[in-house]
Coordinates of C-alpha atoms in Angstrom, one line a residue:
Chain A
X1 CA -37.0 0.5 -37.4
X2 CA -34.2 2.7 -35.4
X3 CA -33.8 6.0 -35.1
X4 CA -30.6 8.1 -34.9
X5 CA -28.9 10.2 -32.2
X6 CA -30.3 7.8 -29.0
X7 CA -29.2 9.2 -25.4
X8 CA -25.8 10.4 -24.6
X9 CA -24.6 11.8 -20.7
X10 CA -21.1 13.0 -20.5
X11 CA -19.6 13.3 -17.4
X12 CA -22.4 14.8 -15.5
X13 CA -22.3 16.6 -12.1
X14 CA -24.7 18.3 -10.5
X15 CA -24.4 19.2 -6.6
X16 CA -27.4 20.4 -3.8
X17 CA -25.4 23.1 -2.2
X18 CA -22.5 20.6 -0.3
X19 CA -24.0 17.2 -1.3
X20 CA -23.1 16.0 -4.7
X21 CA -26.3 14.2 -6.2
X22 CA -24.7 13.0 -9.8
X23 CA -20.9 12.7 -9.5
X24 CA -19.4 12.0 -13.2
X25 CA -22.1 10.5 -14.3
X26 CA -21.7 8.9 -17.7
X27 CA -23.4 6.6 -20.6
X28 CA -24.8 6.1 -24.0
X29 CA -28.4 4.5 -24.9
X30 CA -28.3 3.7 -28.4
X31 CA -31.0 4.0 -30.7
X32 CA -33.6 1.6 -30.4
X33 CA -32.6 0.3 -27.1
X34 CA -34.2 -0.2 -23.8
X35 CA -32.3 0.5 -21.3
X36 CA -32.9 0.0 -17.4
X37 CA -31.4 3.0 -14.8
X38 CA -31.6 1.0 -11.8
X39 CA -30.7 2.7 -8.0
X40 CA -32.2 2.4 -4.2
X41 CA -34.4 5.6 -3.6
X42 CA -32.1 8.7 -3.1
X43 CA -29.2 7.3 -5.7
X44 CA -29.4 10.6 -7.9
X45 CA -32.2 9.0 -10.2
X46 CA -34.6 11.7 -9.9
X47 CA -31.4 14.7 -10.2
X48 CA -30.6 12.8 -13.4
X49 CA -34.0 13.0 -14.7
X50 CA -34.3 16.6 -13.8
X51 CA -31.4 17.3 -15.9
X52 CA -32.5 15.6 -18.8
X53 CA -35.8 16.8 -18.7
X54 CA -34.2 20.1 -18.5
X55 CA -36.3 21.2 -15.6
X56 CA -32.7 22.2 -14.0
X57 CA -28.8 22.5 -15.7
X58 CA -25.6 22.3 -14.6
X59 CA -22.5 23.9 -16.0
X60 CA -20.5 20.1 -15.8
X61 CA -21.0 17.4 -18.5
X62 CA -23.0 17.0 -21.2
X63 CA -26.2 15.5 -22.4
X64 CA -28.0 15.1 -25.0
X65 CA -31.0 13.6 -27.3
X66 CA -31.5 12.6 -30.8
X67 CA -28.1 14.4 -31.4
X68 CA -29.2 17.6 -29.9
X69 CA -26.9 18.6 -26.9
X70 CA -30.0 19.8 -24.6
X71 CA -27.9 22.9 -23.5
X72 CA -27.1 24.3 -26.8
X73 CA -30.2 23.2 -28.3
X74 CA -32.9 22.8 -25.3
X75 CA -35.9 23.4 -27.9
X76 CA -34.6 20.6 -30.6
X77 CA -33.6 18.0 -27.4
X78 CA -37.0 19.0 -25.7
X79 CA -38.8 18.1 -29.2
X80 CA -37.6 14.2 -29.5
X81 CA -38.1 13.6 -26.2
X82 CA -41.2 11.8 -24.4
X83 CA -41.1 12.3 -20.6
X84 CA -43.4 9.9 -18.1
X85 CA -42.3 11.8 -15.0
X86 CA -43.1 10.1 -11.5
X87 CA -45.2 12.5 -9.7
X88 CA -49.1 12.2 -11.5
X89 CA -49.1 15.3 -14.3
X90 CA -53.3 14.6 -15.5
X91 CA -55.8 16.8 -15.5
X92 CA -58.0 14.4 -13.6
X93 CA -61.5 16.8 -14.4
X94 CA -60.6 16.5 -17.9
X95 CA -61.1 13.7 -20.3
X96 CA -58.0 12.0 -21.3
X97 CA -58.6 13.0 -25.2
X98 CA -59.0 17.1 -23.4
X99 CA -55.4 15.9 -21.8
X100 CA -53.8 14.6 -24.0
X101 CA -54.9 17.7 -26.9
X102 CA -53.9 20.2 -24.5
X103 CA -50.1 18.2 -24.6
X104 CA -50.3 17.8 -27.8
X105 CA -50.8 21.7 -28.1
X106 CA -47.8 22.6 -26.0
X107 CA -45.8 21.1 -28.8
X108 CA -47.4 22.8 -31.4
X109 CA -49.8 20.2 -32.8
X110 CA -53.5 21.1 -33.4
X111 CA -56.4 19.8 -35.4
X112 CA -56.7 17.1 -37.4
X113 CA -53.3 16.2 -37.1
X114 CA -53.4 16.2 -33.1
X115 CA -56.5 14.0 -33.0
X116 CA -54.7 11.4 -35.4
X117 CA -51.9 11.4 -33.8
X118 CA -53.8 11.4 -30.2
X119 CA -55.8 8.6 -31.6
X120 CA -53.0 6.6 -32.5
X121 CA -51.1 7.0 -29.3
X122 CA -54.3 5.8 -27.4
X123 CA -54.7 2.6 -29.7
X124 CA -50.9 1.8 -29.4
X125 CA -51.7 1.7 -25.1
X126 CA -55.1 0.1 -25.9
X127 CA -57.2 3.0 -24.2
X128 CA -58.6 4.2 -27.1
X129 CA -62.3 3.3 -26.1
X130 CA -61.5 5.2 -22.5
X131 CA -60.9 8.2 -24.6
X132 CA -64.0 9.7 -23.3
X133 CA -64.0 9.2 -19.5
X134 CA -62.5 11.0 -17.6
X135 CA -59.2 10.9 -15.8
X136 CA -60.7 11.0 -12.0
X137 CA -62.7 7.9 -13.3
X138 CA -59.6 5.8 -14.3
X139 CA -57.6 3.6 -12.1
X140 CA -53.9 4.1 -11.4
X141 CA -52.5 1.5 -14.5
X142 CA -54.9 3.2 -17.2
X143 CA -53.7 6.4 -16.0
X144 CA -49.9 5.6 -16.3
X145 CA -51.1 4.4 -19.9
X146 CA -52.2 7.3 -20.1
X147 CA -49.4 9.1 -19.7
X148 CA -46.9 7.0 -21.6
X149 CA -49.7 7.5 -24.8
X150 CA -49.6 11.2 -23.9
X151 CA -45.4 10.7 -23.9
X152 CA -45.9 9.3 -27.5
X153 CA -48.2 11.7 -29.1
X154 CA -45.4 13.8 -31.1
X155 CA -43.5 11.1 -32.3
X156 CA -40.7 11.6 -29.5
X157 CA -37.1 9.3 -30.7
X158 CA -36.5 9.1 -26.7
X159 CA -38.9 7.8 -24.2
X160 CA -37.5 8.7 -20.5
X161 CA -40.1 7.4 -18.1
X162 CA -39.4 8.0 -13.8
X163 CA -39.9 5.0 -12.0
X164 CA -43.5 4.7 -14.0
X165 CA -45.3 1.8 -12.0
X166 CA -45.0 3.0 -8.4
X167 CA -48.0 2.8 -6.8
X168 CA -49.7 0.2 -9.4
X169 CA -50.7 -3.6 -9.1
X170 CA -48.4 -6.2 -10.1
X171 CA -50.7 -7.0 -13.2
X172 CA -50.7 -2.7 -14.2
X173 CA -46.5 -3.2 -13.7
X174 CA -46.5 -6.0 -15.5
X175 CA -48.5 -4.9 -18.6
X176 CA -46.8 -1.8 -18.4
X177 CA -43.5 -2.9 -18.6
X178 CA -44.2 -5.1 -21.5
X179 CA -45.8 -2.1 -23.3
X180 CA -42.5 -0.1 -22.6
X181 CA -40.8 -3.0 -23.8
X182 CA -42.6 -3.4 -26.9
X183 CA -42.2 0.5 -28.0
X184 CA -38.7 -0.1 -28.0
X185 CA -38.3 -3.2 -30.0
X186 CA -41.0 -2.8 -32.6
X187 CA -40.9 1.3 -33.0
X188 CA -37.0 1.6 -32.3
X189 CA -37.4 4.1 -28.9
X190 CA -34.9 5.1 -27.3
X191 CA -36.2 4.2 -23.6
X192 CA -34.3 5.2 -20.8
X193 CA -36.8 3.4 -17.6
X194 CA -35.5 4.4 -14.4
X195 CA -36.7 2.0 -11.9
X196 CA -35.7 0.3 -8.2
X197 CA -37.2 -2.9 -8.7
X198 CA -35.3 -5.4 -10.4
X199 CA -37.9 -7.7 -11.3
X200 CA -39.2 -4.7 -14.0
X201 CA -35.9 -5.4 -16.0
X202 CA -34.8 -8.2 -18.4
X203 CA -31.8 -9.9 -19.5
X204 CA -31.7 -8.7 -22.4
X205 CA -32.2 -4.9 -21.4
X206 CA -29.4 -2.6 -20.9
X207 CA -28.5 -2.4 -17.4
X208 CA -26.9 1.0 -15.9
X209 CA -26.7 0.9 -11.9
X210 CA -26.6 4.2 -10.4
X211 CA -26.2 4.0 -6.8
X212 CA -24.8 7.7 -4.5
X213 CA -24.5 9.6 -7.5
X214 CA -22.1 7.1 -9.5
X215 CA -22.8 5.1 -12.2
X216 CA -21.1 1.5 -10.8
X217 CA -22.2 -1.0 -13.3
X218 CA -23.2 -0.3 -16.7
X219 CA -24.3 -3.5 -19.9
X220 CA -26.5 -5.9 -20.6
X221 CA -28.2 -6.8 -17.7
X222 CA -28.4 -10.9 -18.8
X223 CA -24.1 -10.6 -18.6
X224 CA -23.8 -8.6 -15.8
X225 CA -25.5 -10.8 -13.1
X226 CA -24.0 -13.8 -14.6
X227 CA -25.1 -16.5 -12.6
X228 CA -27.2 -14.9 -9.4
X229 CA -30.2 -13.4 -9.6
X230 CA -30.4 -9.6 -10.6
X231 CA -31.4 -8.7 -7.2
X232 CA -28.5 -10.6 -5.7
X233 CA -26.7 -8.5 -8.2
X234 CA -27.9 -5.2 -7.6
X235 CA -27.7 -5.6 -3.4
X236 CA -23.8 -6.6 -3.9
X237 CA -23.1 -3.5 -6.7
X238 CA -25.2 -1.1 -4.3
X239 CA -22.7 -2.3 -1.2
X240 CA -24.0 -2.0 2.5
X241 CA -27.0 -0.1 2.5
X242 CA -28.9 -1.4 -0.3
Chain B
X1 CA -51.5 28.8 -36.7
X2 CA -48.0 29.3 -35.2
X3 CA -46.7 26.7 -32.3
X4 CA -46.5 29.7 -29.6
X5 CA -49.9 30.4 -30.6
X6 CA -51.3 26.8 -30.4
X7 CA -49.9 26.6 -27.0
X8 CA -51.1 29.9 -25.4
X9 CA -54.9 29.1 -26.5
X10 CA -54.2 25.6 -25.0
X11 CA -53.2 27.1 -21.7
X12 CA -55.1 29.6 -21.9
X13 CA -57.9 27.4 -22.2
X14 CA -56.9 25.1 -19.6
X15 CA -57.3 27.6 -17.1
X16 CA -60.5 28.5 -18.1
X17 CA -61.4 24.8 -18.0
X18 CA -59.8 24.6 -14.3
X19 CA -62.1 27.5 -13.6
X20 CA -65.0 26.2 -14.3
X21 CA -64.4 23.1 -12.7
X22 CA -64.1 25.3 -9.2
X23 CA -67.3 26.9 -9.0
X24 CA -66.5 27.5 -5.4
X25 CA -63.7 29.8 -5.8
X26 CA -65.6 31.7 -8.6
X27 CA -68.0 32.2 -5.4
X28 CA -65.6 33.3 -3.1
X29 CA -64.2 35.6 -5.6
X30 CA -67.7 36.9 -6.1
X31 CA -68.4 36.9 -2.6
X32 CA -65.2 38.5 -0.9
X33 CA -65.6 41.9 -2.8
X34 CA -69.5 42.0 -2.5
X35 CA -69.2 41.5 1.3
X36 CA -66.7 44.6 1.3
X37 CA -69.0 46.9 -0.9
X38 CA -72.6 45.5 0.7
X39 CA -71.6 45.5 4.5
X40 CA -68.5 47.1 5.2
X41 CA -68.7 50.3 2.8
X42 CA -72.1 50.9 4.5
X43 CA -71.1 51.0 8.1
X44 CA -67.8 53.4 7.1
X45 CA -70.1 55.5 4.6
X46 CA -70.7 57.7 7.7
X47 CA -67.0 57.6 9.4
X48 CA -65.5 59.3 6.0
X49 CA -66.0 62.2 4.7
X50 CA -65.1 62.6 0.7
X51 CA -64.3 65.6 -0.9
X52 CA -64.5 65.7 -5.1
X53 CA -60.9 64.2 -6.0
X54 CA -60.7 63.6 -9.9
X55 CA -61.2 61.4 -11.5
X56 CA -64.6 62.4 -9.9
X57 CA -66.6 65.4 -10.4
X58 CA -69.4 65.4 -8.2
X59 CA -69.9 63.9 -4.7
X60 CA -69.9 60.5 -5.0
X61 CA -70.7 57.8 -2.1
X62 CA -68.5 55.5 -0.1
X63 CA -69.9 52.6 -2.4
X64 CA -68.6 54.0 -5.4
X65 CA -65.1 55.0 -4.2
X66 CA -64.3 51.4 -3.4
X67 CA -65.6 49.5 -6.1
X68 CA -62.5 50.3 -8.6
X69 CA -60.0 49.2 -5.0
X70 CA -62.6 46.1 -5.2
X71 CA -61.5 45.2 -8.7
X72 CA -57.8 45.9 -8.1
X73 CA -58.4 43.4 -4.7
X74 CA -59.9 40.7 -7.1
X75 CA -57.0 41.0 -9.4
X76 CA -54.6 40.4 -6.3
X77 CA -56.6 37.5 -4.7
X78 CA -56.7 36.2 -8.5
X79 CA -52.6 36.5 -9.0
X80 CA -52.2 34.7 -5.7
X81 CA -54.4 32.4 -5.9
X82 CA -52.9 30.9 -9.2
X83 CA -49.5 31.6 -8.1
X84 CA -50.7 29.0 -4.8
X85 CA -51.7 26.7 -8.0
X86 CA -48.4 26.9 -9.4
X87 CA -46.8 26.1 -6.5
X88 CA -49.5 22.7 -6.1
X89 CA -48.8 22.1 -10.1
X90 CA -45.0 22.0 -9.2
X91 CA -45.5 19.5 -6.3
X92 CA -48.1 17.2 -8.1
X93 CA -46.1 17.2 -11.7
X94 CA -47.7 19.4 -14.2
X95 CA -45.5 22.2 -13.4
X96 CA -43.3 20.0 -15.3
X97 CA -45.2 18.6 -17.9
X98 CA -45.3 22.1 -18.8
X99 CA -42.0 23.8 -18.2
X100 CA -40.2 20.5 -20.9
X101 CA -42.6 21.6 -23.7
X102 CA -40.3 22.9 -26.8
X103 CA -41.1 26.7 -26.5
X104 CA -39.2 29.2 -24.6
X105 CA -39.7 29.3 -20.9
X106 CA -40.6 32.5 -20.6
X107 CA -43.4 32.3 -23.5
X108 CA -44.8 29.3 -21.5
X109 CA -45.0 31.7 -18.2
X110 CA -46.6 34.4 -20.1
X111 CA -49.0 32.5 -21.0
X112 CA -50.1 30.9 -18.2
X113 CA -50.1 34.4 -16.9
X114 CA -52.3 35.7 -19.5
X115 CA -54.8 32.6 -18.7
X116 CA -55.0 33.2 -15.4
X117 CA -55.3 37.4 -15.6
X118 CA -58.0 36.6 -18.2
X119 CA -59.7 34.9 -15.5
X120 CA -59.6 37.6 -13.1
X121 CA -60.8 40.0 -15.2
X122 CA -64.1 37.7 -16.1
X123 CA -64.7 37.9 -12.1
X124 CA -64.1 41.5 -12.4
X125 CA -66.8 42.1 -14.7
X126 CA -69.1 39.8 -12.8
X127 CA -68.7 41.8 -10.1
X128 CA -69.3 44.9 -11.6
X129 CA -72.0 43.2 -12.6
X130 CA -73.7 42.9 -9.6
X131 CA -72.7 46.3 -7.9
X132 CA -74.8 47.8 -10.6
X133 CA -77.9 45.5 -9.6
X134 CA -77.4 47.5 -6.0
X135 CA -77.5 50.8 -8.4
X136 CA -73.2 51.1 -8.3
X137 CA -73.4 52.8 -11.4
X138 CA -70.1 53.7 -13.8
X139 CA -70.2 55.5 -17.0
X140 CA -71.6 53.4 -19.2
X141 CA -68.2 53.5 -21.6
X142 CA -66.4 53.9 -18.4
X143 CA -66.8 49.8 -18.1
X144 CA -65.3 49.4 -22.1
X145 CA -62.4 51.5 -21.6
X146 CA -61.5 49.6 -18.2
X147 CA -60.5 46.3 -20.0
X148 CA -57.1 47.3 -21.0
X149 CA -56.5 49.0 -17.4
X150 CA -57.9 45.7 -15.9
X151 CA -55.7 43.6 -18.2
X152 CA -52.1 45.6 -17.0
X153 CA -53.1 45.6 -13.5
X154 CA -54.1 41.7 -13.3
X155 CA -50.8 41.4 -15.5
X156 CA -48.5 42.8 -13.2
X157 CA -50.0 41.5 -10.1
X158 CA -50.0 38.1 -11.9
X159 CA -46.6 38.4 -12.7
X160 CA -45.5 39.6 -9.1
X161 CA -47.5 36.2 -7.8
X162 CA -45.4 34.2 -10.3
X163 CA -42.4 35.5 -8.8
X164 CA -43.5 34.8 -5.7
X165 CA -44.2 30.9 -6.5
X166 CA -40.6 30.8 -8.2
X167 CA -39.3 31.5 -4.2
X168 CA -41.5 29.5 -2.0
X169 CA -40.7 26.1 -1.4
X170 CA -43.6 24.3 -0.4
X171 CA -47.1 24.7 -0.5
X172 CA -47.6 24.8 3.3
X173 CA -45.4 28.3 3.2
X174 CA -48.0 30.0 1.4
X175 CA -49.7 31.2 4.3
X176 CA -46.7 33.9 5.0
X177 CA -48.2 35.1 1.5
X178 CA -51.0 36.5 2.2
X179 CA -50.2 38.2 5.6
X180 CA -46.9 39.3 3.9
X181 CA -48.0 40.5 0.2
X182 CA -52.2 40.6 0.0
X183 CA -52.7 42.1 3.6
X184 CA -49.9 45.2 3.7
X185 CA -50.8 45.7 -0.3
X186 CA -54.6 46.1 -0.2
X187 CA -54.3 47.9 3.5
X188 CA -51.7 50.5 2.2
X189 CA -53.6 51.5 -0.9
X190 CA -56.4 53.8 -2.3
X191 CA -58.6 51.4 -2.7
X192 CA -60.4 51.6 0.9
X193 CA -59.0 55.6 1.5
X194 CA -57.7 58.4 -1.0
X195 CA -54.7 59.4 -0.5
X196 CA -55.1 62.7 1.1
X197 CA -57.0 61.1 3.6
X198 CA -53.6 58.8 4.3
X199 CA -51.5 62.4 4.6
X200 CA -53.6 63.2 7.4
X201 CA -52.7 60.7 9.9
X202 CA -49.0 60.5 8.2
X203 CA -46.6 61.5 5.4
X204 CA -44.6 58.3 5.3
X205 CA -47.9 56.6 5.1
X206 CA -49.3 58.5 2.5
X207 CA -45.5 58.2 0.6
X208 CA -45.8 54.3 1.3
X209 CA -48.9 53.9 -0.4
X210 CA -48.4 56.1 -3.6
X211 CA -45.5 54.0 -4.3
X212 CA -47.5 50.5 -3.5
X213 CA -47.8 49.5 -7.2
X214 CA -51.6 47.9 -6.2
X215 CA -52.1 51.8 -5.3
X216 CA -51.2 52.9 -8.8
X217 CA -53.5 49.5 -10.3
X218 CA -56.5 50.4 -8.4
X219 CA -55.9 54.5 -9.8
X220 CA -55.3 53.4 -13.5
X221 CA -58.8 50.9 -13.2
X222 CA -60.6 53.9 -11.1
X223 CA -59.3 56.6 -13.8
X224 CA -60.7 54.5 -16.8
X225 CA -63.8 53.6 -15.3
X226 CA -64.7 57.4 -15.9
X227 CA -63.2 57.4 -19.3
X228 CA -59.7 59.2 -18.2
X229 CA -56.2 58.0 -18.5
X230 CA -54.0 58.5 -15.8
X231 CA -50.4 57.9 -17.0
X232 CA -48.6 58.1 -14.0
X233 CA -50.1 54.8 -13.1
X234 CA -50.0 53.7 -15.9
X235 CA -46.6 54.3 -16.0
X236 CA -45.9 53.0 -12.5
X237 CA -48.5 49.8 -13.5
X238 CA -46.3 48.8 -16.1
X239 CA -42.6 49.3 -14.6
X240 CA -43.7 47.0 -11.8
X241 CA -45.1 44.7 -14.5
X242 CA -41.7 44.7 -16.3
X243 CA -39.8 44.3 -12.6
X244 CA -42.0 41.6 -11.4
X245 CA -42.1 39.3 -14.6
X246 CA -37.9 39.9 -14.8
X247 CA -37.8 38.5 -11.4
X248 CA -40.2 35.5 -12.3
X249 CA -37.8 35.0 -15.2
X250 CA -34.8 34.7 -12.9
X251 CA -37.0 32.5 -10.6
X252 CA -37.8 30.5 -13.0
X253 CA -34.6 29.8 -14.9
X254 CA -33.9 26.7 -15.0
X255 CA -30.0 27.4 -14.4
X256 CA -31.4 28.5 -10.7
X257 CA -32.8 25.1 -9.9
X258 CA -36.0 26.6 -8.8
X259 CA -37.7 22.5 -8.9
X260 CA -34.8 20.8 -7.9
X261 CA -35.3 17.5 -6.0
X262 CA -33.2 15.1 -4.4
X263 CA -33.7 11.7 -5.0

């Protein structure tokens, strides 16, 4: 299954005052696709995601989701979109059902059709049976799960998820990952997973390096690195001080 | 039911939930006020002489001046307090998770602001509550007709706390807030000394504090706690509602930046 409209950024540029943060930045995720933004901490990943997420605009490019441009239509591009943002957003007195009902609530779903929907999400992460418990009580990887169920709850075409496993075991990263993974090639998600380790991406994903603000290296990540390893890759496209 | 409706009963909801989950601060907000009227109303009972100033008609004692200044101080502990947690939401995340729902900013705001003023009216009333256990007695209608004056005041000092938030940058700066907005606010007021007793030490003084919007809150709770409408602060209430939730607006638009990050 696909789904139309995917991820488009135009020419993007955003500043802090006198440093620029995104400089140009440009690419297409099409429908369906999963597709790695890989930088070293401080490479504008964060900016980018702020931008998309709409938390923040700038008057220079363009972005948008599911074929709504996110500033002419912010309410349309907010709706298709599932965020995973990298700063912990639960509730951790509540339950994860009470979480994930009061998200499902900011986007207008209640009732019967939130707890289908809520119950779905939870089975697709396997977490229904922590439904219950809550959030305090879970460990770090069943609360990312959390969070990416949460992400999924109102049917979002876009999945943009901010470096999601930091701070987790390698077993949580690995299991997450493959989730992510999954959502894209068996529910046709757009998923845009920006990340720093290279070991979370595969050959097959779409690779876009982002490294000062510019986007230096940008298709599938299998052709890309050729013959070396993808971190060998990535420390020779980041230059000096990767 | 409508989206915008769905959301505001989920986040209004929320913050009754967060409430209850910090029994502790309900106590504090309980205490704080209680502590005024119980220890430090006693001992200035005898400093102050009151005349009969309406809404009054009758002598009334110390106790009884300040309770509606009380009210009006829980209010503005309450608006700070949740603009601090606004400022914590933004640093831990769910600042965010709110602010990319599909609803108009400024709808989300409002309602987190009515969640939270809801809030600080329920600790009104429980302290109201108690001051007439220690025989602080208002007209019994008196407490009725206070709800809407309650709900404009917590309103607009909710809103001024929310514009606050939008300007501070991190959570450590908060500190400035209460010696630089709670302190000079509550201290140049009615609620502790009316104003005629301000004009007797000075003018500018007394001029300062008529124009202090928490002033005009704690008059507009006091008037409707004895069943009388006093529109000039009403009037005043509500302006400053309208100026501070513009200025949250602008602090909050997302063209201004106010959760940029660099990474």
């Amino acid at each position: 299954m696909t789904r139309t409209g995917g991820l488009n950024v135009r020419d993007v540029t955003f500043r802090y005052g006198a440093k620029t943060a995104l400089d140009c930045a440009g690419f297409d995720v099409a429908p369906g696709r999963f597709a790695a933004l890989l930088g070293p901490n401080g490479a504008g990943k964060s900016t980018l995601f702020g931008l998309l997420t709409r938390l923040f605009t700038t008057a220079e490019g363009r972005i948008s989701v599911a074929g709504h441009d996110i500033a002419r239509e912010p309410r349309a591009a907010l709706a298709r979109m599932g965020v995973v943002f990298q700063s912990p957003t639960l509730d951790l007195d509540l339950t994860i059902r009470q979480n994930l009902r009061y998200f499902a609530a900011l986007h207008g779903l209640s009732g019967r059709d939130a707890a289908r929907r809520i119950d779905a999400a939870l089975e697709r992460l396997d977490i229904a049976e922590r439904a219950g418990e809550r959030a305090r009580d879970l460990n770090g990887g069943h609360r990312r799960r959390t969070e990416i169920a949460r992400a999924l709850i109102h049917g979002p075409d876009v999945l943009l998820l901010d470096e999601a496993t930091v701070g987790l075991d390698a077993a949580s990263r690995h299991a997450i990952v493959d989730h992510v993974h999954r959502l894209a090639a068996e529910d046709g998600l757009t998923v845009l997973w920006a990340t720093h380790l290279t070991d979370e991406v595969r050959d097959t994903d779409r690779l876009i390096v982002l490294h000062r603000g510019r986007i230096r290296a940008d298709g599938e990540a299998g052709e890309l690195r050729g013959a070396q390893s993808l971190t060998d890759y990535f420390l020779a496209t980041t230059g000096e001080d990767a | 039911m409508s989206a915008y409706l769905t959301a505001l009963r989920a986040i209004v909801l929320r913050e009754a939930l967060r409430f209850v989950h910090q029994r502790e601060r309900f106590l504090a907000a309980l205490v704080r006020p209680l502590v005024w009227l119980l220890v430090f109303a006693a001992g200035f009972r005898a400093a102050l002489g009151l005349s009969i100033i309406p809404p009054y008609q009758t002598y009334i004692t110390y106790e009884t001046y300040i309770v509606p200044g009380l009210c009006g101080m829980i209010l503005l502990f309450n608006g700070m307090q949740s603009s601090l947690s606004l400022v914590y939401d933004r640093e831990t995340g769910s600042m965010r998770l709110l602010l990319t729902a599909p609803l108009p900013r400024g709808w989300l705001l409002f309602c987190k602001l009515l969640g939270s003023t809801l809030i600080g009216i329920l600790q009104v009333y429980a302290f109201l509550a108690v001051a007439w256990l220690f025989d602080i007695e208002m007209p019994a209608l008196g407490y009725v007709a206070a709800l809407p004056a309650l709900l404009i005041a917590g309103l607009m000092l909710g809103a001024l706390g929310l514009a606050i938030s939008s300007f501070i940058k991190q959570l450590e700066n908060f500190a400035g807030v209460m010696n630089f907005v709670i302190f000079p606010m509550f201290f140049l007021s009615t609620a502790l000394y009316p104003l005629w007793k301000m004009a007797e030490s000075s003018d500018l003084l007394r001029d300062i504090c008529a124009a202090n919007p928490f002033t005009q809150a704690v008059e507009l709770i006091r008037f409707a706690l004895y069943l009388d409408w006093n529109l000039a602060a009403l009037g005043w209430v509500a302006l400053s509602l309208a100026a501070f939730l513009a200025l949250a607006l602008w602090g909050y638009d997302p063209a201004r930046g106010f959760v940029r990050r660099k990474g």
